[in-house]
Short mmCIF file of C-alpha atoms in Angstrom, two decimals:
data_model
loop_
_atom_site.label_atom_id
_atom_site.label_comp_id
_atom_site.label_asym_id
_atom_site.label_seq_id
_atom_site.Cartn_x
_atom_site.Cartn_y
_atom_site.Cartn_z
CA MET E 1 -82.89 37.24 -42.27
CA ALA E 2 -83.80 37.04 -38.91
CA GLY E 3 -86.29 39.46 -37.02
CA HIS E 4 -89.78 39.61 -36.04
CA SER E 5 -91.09 35.74 -35.86
CA LYS E 6 -93.40 35.16 -38.68
CA PHE E 7 -93.91 31.54 -40.36
CA SER E 8 -94.58 33.45 -43.68
CA ASN E 9 -91.24 35.27 -43.46
CA ILE E 10 -89.57 31.88 -42.88
CA LYS E 11 -91.40 29.99 -45.68
CA HIS E 12 -90.51 33.16 -48.04
CA ARG E 13 -86.96 32.77 -47.05
CA LYS E 14 -86.92 29.17 -47.95
CA GLU E 15 -88.57 29.74 -51.37
CA LYS E 16 -85.72 32.11 -52.75
CA ASN E 17 -84.36 31.71 -55.98
CA ASP E 18 -81.28 29.64 -56.86
CA SER E 19 -78.85 32.68 -56.56
CA ALA E 20 -80.36 33.51 -53.05
CA LYS E 21 -80.10 29.81 -51.92
CA ALA E 22 -76.53 29.53 -52.89
CA ARG E 23 -75.94 32.78 -50.75
CA VAL E 24 -77.45 30.96 -47.84
CA PHE E 25 -75.49 27.89 -48.37
CA THR E 26 -72.27 30.05 -48.65
CA ARG E 27 -73.25 31.54 -45.19
CA LEU E 28 -73.89 28.04 -43.64
CA GLY E 29 -70.53 26.83 -45.02
CA ARG E 30 -68.67 29.59 -43.03
CA GLU E 31 -70.81 28.75 -39.71
CA LEU E 32 -69.78 25.03 -40.32
CA THR E 33 -66.14 26.22 -40.63
CA MET E 34 -66.34 28.25 -37.53
CA ALA E 35 -67.98 25.54 -35.57
CA VAL E 36 -65.13 23.04 -36.41
CA LYS E 37 -62.34 25.40 -35.68
CA HIS E 38 -63.70 26.96 -32.55
CA GLY E 39 -66.21 24.29 -31.14
CA GLY E 40 -64.01 21.38 -30.84
CA GLY E 41 -63.40 19.72 -34.05
CA GLY E 42 -65.17 17.78 -36.83
CA ASP E 43 -67.20 15.40 -34.79
CA PRO E 44 -70.63 16.65 -34.06
CA ALA E 45 -71.09 13.78 -31.28
CA SER E 46 -68.45 15.86 -29.28
CA ASN E 47 -68.98 19.29 -30.77
CA ILE E 48 -72.34 20.70 -29.74
CA LYS E 49 -71.98 23.86 -31.73
CA LEU E 50 -71.26 21.90 -35.01
CA LYS E 51 -74.28 19.67 -34.27
CA ASP E 52 -76.36 22.84 -33.95
CA VAL E 53 -75.04 24.37 -37.25
CA ILE E 54 -75.71 20.94 -38.89
CA ALA E 55 -79.38 21.08 -37.76
CA LYS E 56 -79.78 24.52 -39.01
CA ALA E 57 -77.99 23.62 -42.38
CA LYS E 58 -80.47 20.77 -42.81
CA SER E 59 -83.40 22.86 -41.98
CA GLU E 60 -82.33 25.06 -44.90
CA ASN E 61 -82.25 22.06 -47.03
CA MET E 62 -78.43 21.94 -47.38
CA SER E 63 -77.44 18.44 -48.58
CA THR E 64 -75.60 16.16 -46.48
CA ASP E 65 -72.74 15.77 -49.09
CA SER E 66 -72.33 19.62 -48.94
CA ILE E 67 -72.35 19.61 -45.15
CA GLU E 68 -69.74 16.81 -44.92
CA ARG E 69 -67.55 18.60 -47.53
CA CYS E 70 -67.45 21.75 -45.48
CA ILE E 71 -66.76 19.84 -42.26
CA LYS E 72 -63.84 18.02 -43.89
CA LYS E 73 -62.40 21.28 -45.54
CA ALA E 74 -62.54 23.05 -41.96
CA ALA E 75 -60.91 20.13 -40.40
CA GLY E 76 -57.81 20.35 -42.71
CA GLU E 77 -58.82 18.75 -46.01
CA GLY E 78 -58.44 21.17 -48.79
CA GLU E 79 -57.71 25.00 -48.91
CA GLN E 80 -57.94 26.99 -45.80
CA ILE E 81 -59.69 30.26 -45.32
CA ASN E 82 -59.46 31.93 -42.14
CA TYR E 83 -62.62 33.72 -41.15
CA GLU E 84 -63.28 36.41 -38.52
CA ALA E 85 -66.38 37.35 -36.82
CA ALA E 86 -67.59 40.88 -36.35
CA THR E 87 -70.85 42.57 -35.32
CA TYR E 88 -71.96 46.04 -36.36
CA GLU E 89 -74.81 48.02 -35.00
CA GLY E 90 -76.75 51.23 -36.07
CA TYR E 91 -80.03 52.66 -37.28
CA GLY E 92 -82.10 52.34 -40.33
CA PRO E 93 -84.81 54.85 -41.25
CA ALA E 94 -86.87 56.45 -38.46
CA GLY E 95 -84.47 55.08 -36.03
CA VAL E 96 -85.10 51.29 -36.61
CA ALA E 97 -82.53 49.39 -34.73
CA VAL E 98 -80.23 46.98 -36.77
CA ILE E 99 -77.59 44.52 -35.74
CA VAL E 100 -75.42 42.95 -38.63
CA LYS E 101 -73.17 39.93 -37.98
CA VAL E 102 -70.41 38.97 -40.42
CA LEU E 103 -67.93 36.30 -40.86
CA THR E 104 -65.16 37.43 -43.27
CA ASP E 105 -61.68 36.98 -44.47
CA ASN E 106 -61.40 40.79 -44.86
CA LYS E 107 -62.79 43.04 -42.10
CA THR E 108 -62.14 46.22 -43.94
CA ARG E 109 -64.14 45.16 -46.79
CA SER E 110 -67.04 44.01 -44.75
CA ALA E 111 -66.97 47.25 -42.55
CA ALA E 112 -67.00 49.25 -45.68
CA ASN E 113 -69.82 47.10 -47.34
CA VAL E 114 -72.05 47.39 -44.07
CA ARG E 115 -71.51 50.99 -43.77
CA HIS E 116 -72.66 51.32 -47.42
CA ALA E 117 -75.92 49.36 -46.61
CA PHE E 118 -76.72 51.76 -43.77
CA THR E 119 -76.05 54.90 -45.85
CA LYS E 120 -78.10 53.76 -48.76
CA GLY E 121 -80.89 52.62 -46.37
CA GLY E 122 -81.29 56.19 -45.05
CA GLY E 123 -79.44 55.22 -41.77
CA ASN E 124 -76.19 55.24 -40.05
CA MET E 125 -73.71 52.74 -38.55
CA GLY E 126 -73.26 53.52 -34.65
CA THR E 127 -70.83 52.47 -31.95
CA PRO E 128 -70.79 48.88 -30.65
CA GLY E 129 -73.71 48.45 -28.06
CA CYS E 130 -75.65 51.34 -29.39
CA VAL E 131 -78.90 49.03 -30.28
CA SER E 132 -77.91 45.61 -28.90
CA PHE E 133 -79.51 46.42 -25.41
CA MET E 134 -82.70 46.48 -27.24
CA PHE E 135 -82.58 42.79 -28.36
CA ASN E 136 -82.63 39.47 -26.26
CA GLU E 137 -80.36 36.79 -27.64
CA VAL E 138 -82.42 33.60 -27.51
CA GLY E 139 -82.69 30.03 -29.07
CA GLN E 140 -85.83 29.91 -31.65
CA ILE E 141 -87.28 26.78 -32.97
CA MET E 142 -90.30 26.82 -35.21
CA VAL E 143 -92.38 23.72 -35.67
CA GLU E 144 -95.53 23.46 -37.99
CA THR E 145 -98.79 22.60 -36.56
CA ASN E 146 -98.95 19.26 -38.46
CA CYS E 147 -95.73 18.16 -36.90
CA GLY E 148 -97.04 14.75 -35.69
CA MET E 149 -97.59 15.71 -31.98
CA GLY E 150 -100.20 17.57 -30.34
CA GLU E 151 -99.87 21.12 -28.79
CA GLU E 152 -99.99 20.03 -25.17
CA ASP E 153 -97.56 17.20 -25.59
CA LEU E 154 -95.07 19.27 -27.48
CA MET E 155 -95.32 21.98 -24.92
CA MET E 156 -94.41 19.54 -22.14
CA LEU E 157 -91.56 17.99 -24.20
CA THR E 158 -90.05 21.25 -24.84
CA ALA E 159 -90.54 22.51 -21.24
CA ASP E 160 -89.06 19.46 -19.83
CA ALA E 161 -85.99 19.96 -21.89
CA GLY E 162 -85.62 23.43 -20.62
CA ALA E 163 -87.65 25.72 -23.05
CA ASP E 164 -88.53 29.17 -21.56
CA ASP E 165 -91.66 29.81 -23.71
CA PHE E 166 -94.17 28.19 -26.09
CA ILE E 167 -96.09 30.36 -28.62
CA THR E 168 -98.97 29.25 -30.67
CA GLN E 169 -98.85 31.13 -33.94
CA ASP E 170 -100.87 30.81 -37.27
CA GLY E 171 -99.30 27.82 -38.95
CA GLY E 172 -97.23 26.23 -36.03
CA PHE E 173 -95.43 26.67 -32.80
CA GLU E 174 -92.59 29.04 -31.64
CA ILE E 175 -90.20 27.67 -28.93
CA ILE E 176 -88.04 30.03 -27.09
CA THR E 177 -85.22 29.01 -25.06
CA HIS E 178 -82.24 30.45 -23.24
CA PRO E 179 -79.05 30.20 -25.57
CA ASP E 180 -77.57 27.70 -23.24
CA ASN E 181 -80.54 25.46 -23.17
CA PHE E 182 -81.02 25.64 -27.07
CA SER E 183 -79.14 22.45 -28.02
CA ALA E 184 -80.93 20.38 -25.34
CA VAL E 185 -84.28 21.48 -26.52
CA ARG E 186 -83.55 21.05 -30.15
CA GLU E 187 -82.19 17.62 -29.63
CA ALA E 188 -85.39 16.68 -27.55
CA ILE E 189 -87.52 17.73 -30.50
CA GLU E 190 -85.13 15.76 -32.89
CA ALA E 191 -85.19 12.70 -30.96
CA ALA E 192 -89.07 12.75 -31.00
CA ASN E 193 -88.79 12.72 -34.82
CA ILE E 194 -90.62 16.16 -35.11
CA PRO E 195 -89.53 18.03 -38.12
CA MET E 196 -88.31 21.57 -37.45
CA ILE E 197 -88.78 24.28 -40.08
CA SER E 198 -86.08 26.45 -38.48
CA ALA E 199 -83.82 26.07 -35.42
CA GLU E 200 -81.22 28.84 -34.41
CA VAL E 201 -79.88 31.08 -31.81
CA THR E 202 -80.97 34.68 -32.92
CA MET E 203 -81.70 38.04 -31.65
CA LEU E 204 -85.33 38.97 -31.05
CA PRO E 205 -86.29 42.72 -30.38
CA GLN E 206 -87.78 43.79 -27.07
CA THR E 207 -89.76 46.38 -28.81
CA TYR E 208 -90.80 47.22 -32.36
CA ALA E 209 -90.64 50.34 -34.55
CA THR E 210 -92.88 51.28 -37.43
CA LEU E 211 -92.25 53.05 -40.84
CA THR E 212 -95.09 55.08 -42.08
CA THR E 213 -93.92 56.72 -45.22
CA PRO E 214 -93.28 55.20 -48.76
CA GLU E 215 -89.55 56.74 -48.63
CA GLU E 216 -88.95 55.10 -45.19
CA LEU E 217 -90.26 51.68 -46.68
CA LYS E 218 -88.17 52.10 -49.65
CA GLN E 219 -85.06 53.05 -47.65
CA MET E 220 -85.46 49.99 -45.22
CA ASN E 221 -85.95 47.39 -47.98
CA LYS E 222 -83.02 48.90 -49.89
CA MET E 223 -80.80 48.25 -46.76
CA ILE E 224 -82.15 44.68 -46.38
CA ASP E 225 -81.57 43.84 -49.97
CA ILE E 226 -78.01 45.08 -49.86
CA LEU E 227 -77.26 43.12 -46.64
CA ASP E 228 -79.03 40.11 -47.99
CA GLU E 229 -76.94 40.01 -51.04
CA ASP E 230 -73.40 40.39 -49.04
CA ASP E 231 -71.92 36.86 -48.72
CA ASP E 232 -69.79 38.33 -45.73
CA VAL E 233 -73.17 38.91 -43.70
CA GLN E 234 -74.23 35.95 -41.79
CA ASP E 235 -77.37 37.38 -40.43
CA PHE E 236 -78.95 40.60 -39.60
CA TYR E 237 -81.57 41.59 -37.09
CA HIS E 238 -83.94 44.63 -36.94
CA ASN E 239 -86.89 45.86 -34.89
CA TRP E 240 -89.01 46.92 -37.81
CA GLU E 241 -92.71 45.77 -37.37
CA GLN E 242 -93.41 44.52 -40.78
#
């Protein structure tokens, strides 16, 4: 999932069990498919969107062979599945704002499943735009402290490439970019042979909400679990301050 930027959250995500990792790879496969079909073909040299998704897949430890199979399949080799993108918005317990993005071959099924997650989580699905104004779409790159480059040099490198912000956190650095500059900043970091623990365009909340009762916490975690286990859900964002 994506949400409030915490290195511990990212590391926890990467330490999921095999079934959870399989769901991550399924979602990445769909992203690769969409990037090939709508970004300009199967050559990452001429398809920046595909290049970004490949970098994201590698940061999630998806194998090169698996990435290449997805690209070939999307380019016309093998059985074709047509995915459509959809975004749903609504509220969790105590008014927590939630955005859910899906890639699906059946929008009716996806809408019903997402509505179920909101209901089970003590919230309700709203109309398009009801909470998206509370988030900023940004490029977000996370680099560990022991990346092989000092903080000031890395800050200068990313600023020169077009980064908007550089935040020092416990365990590493968070680089924030405008979505249009994300690829250039990511490529600059990659060219300097600096490993990235995550690199993606995401939605960051402008303000955060708190949950105070055990029931609210139970409901929010229930919603997260249901969304996390749904293969159609590519990502979801919330403003719960964990």
